[in-house]
Amino acid sequence: MSIKNLFKVSVIVSAMALVGCGGDIKIKPTVNDNSVDNSTNNSNNTDGGGNTGDTNPCATRGDLQGSYDGRDCNYTAAFASKNIEIETDLTFTELPDDGVHVFNGALLMGKDCDTTTGCAVVASGPTLTVVEGANLAFTSGEAIIRIGRGAKINAIGTLEKPITFTSANAYERLDVVGNGAQFADWGGIIINGFGITNQCTDAQRAATTCNVTTEGVTSYFGGNNNADNSGTIQFANIWYAGSGPRSGGEGDDLNSLTLNAVGSGSAFDYIHIHQGFDDGIEFFGGAADISHIVVTDTQDDAIDIDAGWQGNGQYIFVKHGTVQTKKEVVIPAVVENGVVVEAERVIPAGSDVFMGNNGFETDGEKNGSAEYSEAPTSNPTFANVTVITSDGSSVRDDDPSQAFKFDDAIKSMYYNTLIVKTDGTNGTNCIEHKSDGEINVDEVSFSNSVMACVNEFKGEQTFISGKEPAALTGTAKADWFDNSGANQRIASTSSVLANAFATDVDSADITVTANDLSGLDAFFQAGNYIGAVSENDTNSDWYKWVEAAVTAADQD
């Protein structure tokens, strides 16, 4: 059974029950281009050539229309590819019988432009609309959805009819080899905005010459408008996406969802990311907010913050775990200065491998000198977060499962957060401070939060790197987390979870009370429990969304 159907079954079962009572890169995947041009010129033909008699429901672009085989719509290089930038609105509808819109290549919305070359960015570009219940699947590791500056994505599903962006191999009829879907099957979603990032100088922004090159594939982002609107993704699944480095070495990767200088006018709500091969969501500047996010079994970081992101997040559930490989995975050798420092690794199909490095990898800035003064260090606020770690190391990077890593002068605040690690036999921990992550550690704080970790802090147990504020030199990291009694550190065996995802709100082990969040930005909903999900909230869409996501991930 595909994960798509598992998700649907989970939602239905949940509803019936209520009636009765889910970094660093060292791999470059092989990409096969099997494109065949079967798109239809529709100027004198409305049935798409592959139609079985009904009206062709496939998307159209000018005179082109996808080819309909009676169930699925196929779009090839003539319709969408890495060489075609679509500059008109495009809509994908729900197809009957769980039909799929299948792409052999990239889907690039909007004109990409480096303004230093004499071109101009179109401020009001095309919109990609994806209707509730629609399925979009991709056949290649280089197949991405890229939303350019000025373009928008409006992919708005419902709890009962979520939108799915996934691998074509998730559907048996589309899985040519028959292995099934796996991480890195396609490239993911990249959204480029006009927001502020400290990858550009103040002078570049003033001259409208801020053009930051994206990771993974070449496109451009950045500007001077943190209120920019790149659209909405809501009630959507993003599965089996991401990849290793393309050409720039470690760090030049594709995430499941990359938000490059995306502004606060955009919305990202009710999203489940599963089996991504790099990060779940990565921010490079901007001020987009996120809410009701589930990230399960993603190889690197669930949430990766960088380059001056100023957004907010609420209701974030992260769970690290294991998956069984569907096909052989080759991790190339690591070579430094002509010397092999890590040998090639070959992981056979059928192997159980760990997924997950950091729940949150938080980096403050790419650049921090005076010429970047108008683009401050990342300073997000989060509330109602749960991170459930494992004791493993991630399959590609061999990095340990941990909840938080702080680096590069980060600032941030976390409210009503629950951190869990029940096994630390392999020496994994929950919180890591890099030395540069201590620069503003007096402006990194947890409040009304609980840590139930068998191993709490990685490395030094006090702030003694020399980069911490003088007032904190020699302070125990445990005392820093405790925050004068605002938080609680309890045994890893404590009762904190009522099931696989929801907080045991009646636990006698949890003695701190939740923050009602009334003093925060209007973005935040009132808080009355610690963690991402309350066991008493079973009637809510959020509870059902997480329950369905965790169930589907566990059965995948």
Coordinates of N, CA and C in Angstrom, one line a residue, residues 199-386:
Q199 N 23.0 37.3 3.1 CA 23.9 36.9 2.0 C 24.1 38.0 1.0
C200 N 23.4 39.1 1.2 CA 23.6 40.3 0.4 C 23.9 41.5 1.3
T201 N 24.7 42.5 0.8 CA 25.1 43.7 1.5 C 23.9 44.6 1.5
D202 N 23.9 45.6 2.4 CA 22.9 46.7 2.4 C 23.0 47.4 1.1
A203 N 24.2 47.6 0.5 CA 24.3 48.4 -0.7 C 23.7 47.6 -1.9
Q204 N 23.8 46.3 -1.9 CA 23.3 45.5 -3.0 C 21.7 45.6 -2.9
R205 N 21.2 45.5 -1.7 CA 19.7 45.6 -1.6 C 19.2 46.9 -2.1
A206 N 19.9 48.0 -1.7 CA 19.5 49.3 -2.1 C 19.5 49.5 -3.6
A207 N 20.5 48.9 -4.2 CA 20.6 49.0 -5.7 C 19.8 47.9 -6.5
T208 N 19.0 47.2 -5.8 CA 18.3 46.0 -6.3 C 19.2 45.1 -7.1
T209 N 20.3 44.8 -6.5 CA 21.3 43.9 -7.2 C 21.5 42.7 -6.2
C210 N 20.6 42.4 -5.3 CA 20.7 41.3 -4.4 C 20.3 40.0 -5.2
N211 N 21.2 39.2 -5.5 CA 20.9 38.0 -6.3 C 21.7 36.8 -5.7
V212 N 21.2 36.2 -4.7 CA 21.9 35.1 -4.1 C 21.6 33.8 -4.9
T213 N 22.7 33.0 -5.2 CA 22.5 31.8 -5.9 C 22.0 30.7 -5.0
T214 N 21.0 30.0 -5.4 CA 20.4 28.9 -4.6 C 21.3 27.7 -4.5
E215 N 21.1 26.9 -3.5 CA 21.8 25.6 -3.4 C 21.1 24.6 -4.3
G216 N 21.9 23.7 -4.7 CA 21.4 22.5 -5.5 C 21.2 22.8 -7.0
V217 N 20.5 23.8 -7.4 CA 20.3 24.2 -8.8 C 20.5 25.7 -8.8
T218 N 20.8 26.2 -10.0 CA 21.1 27.6 -10.1 C 19.8 28.4 -10.3
S219 N 19.5 29.2 -9.4 CA 18.5 30.2 -9.5 C 18.8 31.3 -8.5
Y220 N 18.0 32.4 -8.4 CA 18.4 33.5 -7.6 C 17.3 34.0 -6.7
F221 N 17.7 34.5 -5.6 CA 16.7 35.0 -4.6 C 17.3 36.2 -3.8
G222 N 16.4 36.9 -3.1 CA 16.8 38.0 -2.3 C 16.3 39.3 -2.7
G223 N 16.1 40.2 -1.8 CA 15.6 41.6 -2.1 C 15.6 42.4 -0.8
N224 N 14.5 43.2 -0.7 CA 14.5 44.1 0.4 C 13.0 44.2 1.0
N225 N 12.3 43.1 0.9 CA 10.9 43.1 1.3 C 10.6 41.8 2.1
N226 N 10.7 41.9 3.4 CA 10.4 40.7 4.2 C 8.9 40.5 4.4
A227 N 8.0 41.3 3.8 CA 6.6 41.1 3.7 C 6.2 40.5 2.4
D228 N 7.1 40.1 1.6 CA 6.8 39.5 0.3 C 5.9 38.3 0.4
N229 N 5.1 38.1 -0.7 CA 4.1 37.0 -0.7 C 4.5 36.1 -1.9
S230 N 4.9 34.9 -1.5 CA 5.2 33.8 -2.5 C 4.1 32.8 -2.6
G231 N 3.0 33.0 -1.9 CA 1.9 32.1 -2.0 C 1.6 31.3 -0.7
T232 N 0.9 30.2 -0.9 CA 0.5 29.3 0.3 C 0.6 27.9 -0.1
I233 N 1.2 27.1 0.9 CA 1.1 25.6 0.9 C 0.4 25.2 2.1
Q234 N -0.7 24.5 2.0 CA -1.5 24.1 3.2 C -2.1 22.8 3.0
F235 N -2.1 21.9 4.0 CA -2.6 20.6 3.9 C -1.9 19.9 2.7
A236 N -0.6 19.7 2.8 CA 0.2 19.1 1.8 C 1.2 18.2 2.3
N237 N 1.5 17.1 1.6 CA 2.5 16.1 1.9 C 3.7 16.3 0.9
I238 N 4.9 16.3 1.4 CA 6.1 16.4 0.5 C 6.9 15.2 0.9
W239 N 7.0 14.1 0.1 CA 7.6 12.9 0.4 C 8.7 12.5 -0.5
Y240 N 9.7 11.8 0.0 CA 10.8 11.2 -0.8 C 11.6 12.2 -1.6
A241 N 11.8 13.4 -1.1 CA 12.5 14.4 -1.9 C 13.9 14.7 -1.4
G242 N 14.5 15.7 -2.0 CA 15.9 16.0 -1.5 C 17.0 15.3 -2.2
S243 N 18.2 15.7 -2.0 CA 19.3 15.0 -2.6 C 20.6 15.5 -2.0
G244 N 21.7 14.9 -2.5 CA 23.0 15.3 -2.1 C 23.5 16.5 -2.9
P245 N 24.8 16.8 -2.8 CA 25.4 18.0 -3.5 C 25.3 17.8 -5.0
R246 N 25.1 19.0 -5.7 CA 25.0 19.0 -7.1 C 26.4 19.3 -7.7
S247 N 27.0 20.4 -7.4 CA 28.3 20.8 -7.9 C 29.2 21.5 -7.0
G248 N 28.6 22.1 -5.9 CA 29.4 23.0 -5.0 C 29.9 22.3 -3.8
G249 N 29.9 20.9 -3.8 CA 30.4 20.2 -2.7 C 29.5 20.2 -1.5
E250 N 30.0 19.9 -0.3 CA 29.1 19.7 0.8 C 28.3 21.0 1.1
G251 N 27.0 20.8 1.3 CA 26.1 22.0 1.5 C 25.4 22.4 0.3
D252 N 25.8 21.9 -0.9 CA 25.1 22.3 -2.1 C 24.1 21.2 -2.4
D253 N 22.9 21.3 -1.8 CA 22.0 20.2 -1.7 C 20.6 20.7 -2.0
L254 N 19.7 19.7 -2.1 CA 18.2 20.0 -2.3 C 17.5 19.5 -1.1
N255 N 16.6 20.3 -0.6 CA 15.8 20.0 0.6 C 14.4 19.6 0.1
S256 N 13.6 19.1 1.0 CA 12.2 18.8 0.7 C 11.5 20.1 0.4
L257 N 11.7 21.2 1.2 CA 11.1 22.5 1.0 C 12.2 23.5 1.4
T258 N 12.6 24.3 0.4 CA 13.6 25.4 0.6 C 12.9 26.7 0.5
L259 N 13.0 27.6 1.5 CA 12.4 28.9 1.5 C 13.5 29.9 1.5
N260 N 13.8 30.4 0.3 CA 14.9 31.4 0.1 C 14.4 32.8 0.2
A261 N 14.6 33.5 1.2 CA 14.2 34.9 1.4 C 12.7 35.0 1.1
V262 N 12.0 34.1 1.6 CA 10.5 34.2 1.4 C 9.9 35.0 2.5
G263 N 9.0 35.9 2.2 CA 8.4 36.9 3.1 C 7.2 36.4 3.9
S264 N 6.8 37.3 4.8 CA 5.8 36.9 5.8 C 4.4 37.0 5.1
G265 N 4.3 37.5 3.9 CA 3.0 37.4 3.2 C 2.6 36.0 2.7
S266 N 3.6 35.1 2.8 CA 3.4 33.7 2.4 C 2.8 32.9 3.6
A267 N 2.3 31.7 3.3 CA 1.8 30.9 4.4 C 2.1 29.5 4.2
F268 N 2.6 28.8 5.2 CA 3.0 27.4 5.2 C 2.4 26.7 6.4
D269 N 1.4 25.9 6.2 CA 0.5 25.4 7.3 C 0.0 24.0 6.9
Y270 N 0.1 23.1 7.9 CA -0.3 21.7 7.7 C 0.5 21.1 6.6
I271 N 1.7 20.8 6.9 CA 2.6 20.2 5.9 C 3.2 19.0 6.6
H272 N 3.3 17.8 5.9 CA 4.0 16.6 6.4 C 5.1 16.3 5.4
I273 N 6.3 16.4 5.9 CA 7.5 16.1 5.2 C 8.1 14.7 5.6
H274 N 8.3 13.8 4.7 CA 8.7 12.4 5.1 C 9.8 12.0 4.2
Q275 N 10.8 11.3 4.7 CA 11.9 10.7 4.0 C 12.6 11.7 3.1
G276 N 12.8 12.9 3.5 CA 13.7 13.8 2.8 C 15.1 13.4 2.9
F277 N 15.9 13.7 1.9 CA 17.3 13.2 2.0 C 18.2 14.3 2.4
D278 N 17.8 15.6 2.5 CA 18.5 16.6 3.2 C 17.6 17.1 4.3
D279 N 17.4 18.4 4.3 CA 16.6 19.0 5.4 C 15.1 18.9 5.0
G280 N 14.3 19.0 6.1 CA 12.8 19.1 5.8 C 12.5 20.4 5.3
I281 N 12.6 21.5 6.1 CA 12.4 22.9 5.6 C 13.7 23.6 6.0
E282 N 14.3 24.3 5.0 CA 15.4 25.2 5.2 C 15.1 26.6 4.8
F283 N 15.4 27.5 5.7 CA 15.2 28.9 5.5 C 16.6 29.6 5.3
F284 N 16.6 30.4 4.2 CA 17.7 31.3 4.0 C 17.2 32.8 4.1
G285 N 17.2 33.4 5.2 CA 16.7 34.7 5.4 C 15.2 34.8 5.2
G286 N 14.6 36.0 5.0 CA 13.2 36.2 4.9 C 12.5 36.2 6.2
A287 N 11.2 36.1 6.2 CA 10.4 36.2 7.4 C 9.1 35.4 7.3
A288 N 9.1 34.3 6.5 CA 8.0 33.5 6.4 C 7.7 32.7 7.7
D289 N 6.4 32.6 8.0 CA 6.0 31.8 9.2 C 5.6 30.4 8.8
I290 N 5.7 29.5 9.8 CA 5.3 28.1 9.5 C 4.5 27.6 10.7
S291 N 3.5 26.8 10.5 CA 2.7 26.2 11.5 C 2.1 24.9 11.1
H292 N 1.8 24.0 12.2 CA 1.3 22.7 11.9 C 2.2 21.9 11.0
I293 N 3.4 21.7 11.3 CA 4.4 21.1 10.5 C 4.8 19.7 11.1
V294 N 4.8 18.7 10.4 CA 5.3 17.4 10.8 C 6.5 17.0 9.9
V295 N 7.6 16.6 10.5 CA 8.7 16.1 9.8 C 9.1 14.7 10.3
T296 N 9.1 13.7 9.5 CA 9.4 12.4 10.0 C 10.5 11.8 9.1
D297 N 11.4 11.1 9.8 CA 12.4 10.2 9.1 C 13.1 11.0 8.0
T298 N 13.5 12.2 8.2 CA 14.3 13.0 7.2 C 15.8 13.0 7.6
Q299 N 16.6 12.7 6.6 CA 18.0 12.3 6.8 C 18.8 13.4 7.6
D300 N 18.7 14.6 7.3 CA 19.5 15.7 7.9 C 18.6 16.4 9.0
D301 N 18.4 17.7 8.8 CA 17.7 18.5 9.8 C 16.3 18.6 9.5
A302 N 15.4 18.5 10.5 CA 14.0 18.7 10.2 C 13.7 20.2 9.8
I303 N 14.2 21.1 10.7 CA 14.1 22.6 10.4 C 15.5 23.1 10.4
D304 N 15.9 23.8 9.4 CA 17.2 24.4 9.2 C 17.1 25.9 9.0
I305 N 17.7 26.6 9.9 CA 17.5 28.1 9.9 C 18.9 28.7 9.6
D306 N 18.9 29.7 8.7 CA 20.1 30.4 8.3 C 19.9 31.7 7.7
A307 N 21.0 32.5 7.6 CA 21.1 33.8 6.9 C 20.1 34.9 7.2
G308 N 19.7 34.9 8.5 CA 18.9 36.0 9.0 C 17.4 35.8 9.0
W309 N 16.9 34.6 9.1 CA 15.5 34.4 9.1 C 14.8 35.0 10.3
Q310 N 13.7 35.7 10.1 CA 13.1 36.5 11.2 C 11.6 36.0 11.4
G311 N 11.3 34.8 11.0 CA 9.9 34.3 11.1 C 9.6 33.6 12.4
N312 N 8.4 33.1 12.5 CA 7.8 32.4 13.7 C 7.4 31.0 13.3
G313 N 7.3 30.2 14.3 CA 6.7 28.8 14.1 C 6.0 28.3 15.3
Q314 N 4.8 27.7 15.0 CA 4.1 27.1 16.1 C 3.5 25.7 15.6
Y315 N 3.4 24.8 16.6 CA 3.0 23.4 16.3 C 3.9 22.7 15.3
I316 N 5.1 22.4 15.8 CA 6.1 21.7 15.0 C 6.4 20.3 15.7
F317 N 6.1 19.3 15.0 CA 6.4 17.9 15.5 C 7.5 17.3 14.6
V318 N 8.5 16.8 15.3 CA 9.7 16.1 14.6 C 9.9 14.8 15.2
K319 N 10.1 13.8 14.4 CA 10.4 12.5 14.9 C 11.5 11.8 14.0
H320 N 12.6 11.5 14.7 CA 13.6 10.7 14.0 C 13.4 9.2 14.1
G321 N 13.8 8.4 13.1 CA 13.5 7.0 13.2 C 14.4 6.3 12.2
T322 N 13.9 5.1 11.8 CA 14.6 4.3 10.8 C 13.7 4.0 9.6
V323 N 14.3 3.7 8.5 CA 13.6 3.3 7.3 C 14.3 2.1 6.7
Q324 N 13.7 1.3 6.0 CA 14.3 0.2 5.3 C 14.5 0.6 3.8
T325 N 15.8 0.5 3.4 CA 16.1 1.0 2.0 C 15.4 0.1 1.0
K326 N 14.9 0.7 0.0 CA 14.2 0.0 -1.1 C 15.2 -0.4 -2.2
K327 N 16.3 0.3 -2.3 CA 17.3 0.0 -3.3 C 18.7 0.3 -2.7
E328 N 19.7 -0.1 -3.4 CA 21.1 0.1 -2.9 C 21.4 1.6 -2.8
V329 N 22.1 2.0 -1.8 CA 22.5 3.4 -1.6 C 24.0 3.4 -1.6
V330 N 24.6 4.2 -2.4 CA 26.1 4.3 -2.5 C 26.5 5.7 -1.9
I331 N 27.3 5.7 -0.8 CA 27.8 6.9 -0.3 C 29.2 7.1 -0.8
P332 N 29.5 8.1 -1.6 CA 30.8 8.2 -2.2 C 31.9 8.5 -1.2
A333 N 33.1 8.1 -1.5 CA 34.2 8.4 -0.6 C 34.4 9.9 -0.4
V334 N 34.9 10.3 0.7 CA 35.2 11.7 1.0 C 36.6 11.9 0.8
V335 N 37.0 12.9 -0.1 CA 38.4 13.1 -0.4 C 38.7 14.6 0.0
E336 N 39.8 14.7 0.8 CA 40.3 16.0 1.2 C 41.7 16.2 0.8
N337 N 42.0 17.2 0.0 CA 43.4 17.4 -0.4 C 44.0 16.2 -1.1
G338 N 43.2 15.5 -1.9 CA 43.7 14.4 -2.6 C 43.8 13.1 -1.8
V339 N 43.4 13.2 -0.5 CA 43.5 12.0 0.4 C 42.1 11.5 0.7
V340 N 41.8 10.2 0.6 CA 40.5 9.7 1.0 C 40.5 9.6 2.5
V341 N 39.6 10.4 3.1 CA 39.4 10.4 4.6 C 38.3 9.5 5.0
E342 N 37.3 9.3 4.1 CA 36.2 8.3 4.4 C 36.0 7.5 3.2
A343 N 36.1 6.2 3.3 CA 35.9 5.3 2.2 C 34.5 5.3 1.7
E344 N 34.3 4.9 0.5 CA 33.0 4.7 -0.1 C 32.2 3.7 0.7
R345 N 30.9 3.9 1.0 CA 30.1 3.0 1.7 C 28.9 2.5 0.7
V346 N 28.7 1.3 0.7 CA 27.5 0.7 0.0 C 26.6 0.1 0.9
I347 N 25.3 0.6 0.9 CA 24.3 0.1 1.8 C 23.3 -0.7 1.0
P348 N 23.2 -2.0 1.2 CA 22.4 -2.8 0.3 C 20.9 -2.5 0.5
A349 N 20.1 -2.8 -0.5 CA 18.7 -2.7 -0.4 C 18.2 -3.7 0.7
G350 N 17.2 -3.2 1.4 CA 16.7 -4.0 2.5 C 17.3 -3.7 3.9
S351 N 18.2 -2.7 3.9 CA 18.9 -2.4 5.2 C 18.1 -1.4 6.0
D352 N 18.1 -1.6 7.3 CA 17.5 -0.6 8.2 C 18.5 0.5 8.5
V353 N 18.1 1.7 8.2 CA 19.1 2.8 8.3 C 18.4 3.9 9.2
F354 N 19.2 4.7 9.9 CA 18.7 5.8 10.7 C 18.5 7.0 9.8
M355 N 17.5 7.8 10.2 CA 17.2 9.0 9.5 C 17.0 10.1 10.6
G356 N 17.8 11.2 10.4 CA 17.7 12.3 11.3 C 19.0 12.7 12.0
N357 N 19.4 14.0 11.8 CA 20.5 14.6 12.5 C 19.9 15.5 13.5
N358 N 19.7 16.8 13.2 CA 19.1 17.7 14.1 C 17.6 17.9 13.9
G359 N 16.9 18.0 15.0 CA 15.5 18.5 14.9 C 15.5 19.9 14.4
F360 N 16.3 20.8 15.0 CA 16.5 22.2 14.6 C 18.0 22.4 14.5
E361 N 18.5 22.8 13.3 CA 19.8 23.3 13.1 C 19.7 24.8 12.9
T362 N 20.2 25.6 13.8 CA 19.9 27.0 13.8 C 21.2 27.8 13.6
D363 N 21.3 28.5 12.5 CA 22.5 29.4 12.2 C 22.0 30.8 12.0
G364 N 22.8 31.7 12.6 CA 22.3 33.1 12.6 C 22.6 33.9 11.4
E365 N 23.8 33.7 10.9 CA 24.2 34.6 9.8 C 25.2 34.0 8.9
K366 N 25.1 34.4 7.6 CA 26.2 34.1 6.7 C 27.3 35.1 6.7
N367 N 26.9 36.4 6.9 CA 27.8 37.5 7.0 C 27.3 38.4 8.1
G368 N 28.2 39.0 8.9 CA 27.8 39.8 10.0 C 28.5 41.1 10.2
S369 N 29.3 41.6 9.2 CA 30.0 42.9 9.3 C 29.1 44.1 9.1
A370 N 29.6 45.3 9.2 CA 28.8 46.5 9.2 C 28.1 46.6 7.9
E371 N 28.6 46.1 6.8 CA 27.9 46.3 5.5 C 26.7 45.4 5.3
Y372 N 26.4 44.6 6.4 CA 25.2 43.7 6.4 C 24.3 44.1 7.6
S373 N 24.5 45.3 8.0 CA 23.8 45.8 9.3 C 22.3 45.8 9.2
E374 N 21.7 45.9 8.0 CA 20.3 45.9 7.8 C 19.7 44.5 7.7
A375 N 20.5 43.5 7.8 CA 20.1 42.1 7.7 C 20.6 41.4 8.9
P376 N 19.9 41.5 10.0 CA 20.4 41.0 11.3 C 20.4 39.5 11.3
T377 N 21.1 39.0 12.4 CA 21.2 37.5 12.5 C 19.8 36.9 12.7
S378 N 19.7 35.6 12.4 CA 18.4 34.9 12.5 C 17.9 35.1 14.0
N379 N 16.6 35.3 14.1 CA 16.0 35.5 15.5 C 14.6 35.1 15.5
P380 N 14.3 33.8 15.3 CA 12.9 33.3 15.2 C 12.4 33.0 16.6
T381 N 11.1 32.9 16.7 CA 10.4 32.5 17.9 C 9.5 31.3 17.5
F382 N 9.6 30.2 18.4 CA 8.8 29.0 18.2 C 8.0 28.7 19.5
A383 N 6.9 28.1 19.3 CA 6.1 27.7 20.4 C 5.4 26.3 20.0
N384 N 5.2 25.5 21.1 CA 4.6 24.2 20.9 C 5.3 23.3 19.9
V385 N 6.5 22.9 20.4 CA 7.4 22.0 19.6 C 7.6 20.7 20.3
T386 N 7.6 19.6 19.6 CA 8.1 18.3 20.1 C 9.1 17.8 19.2

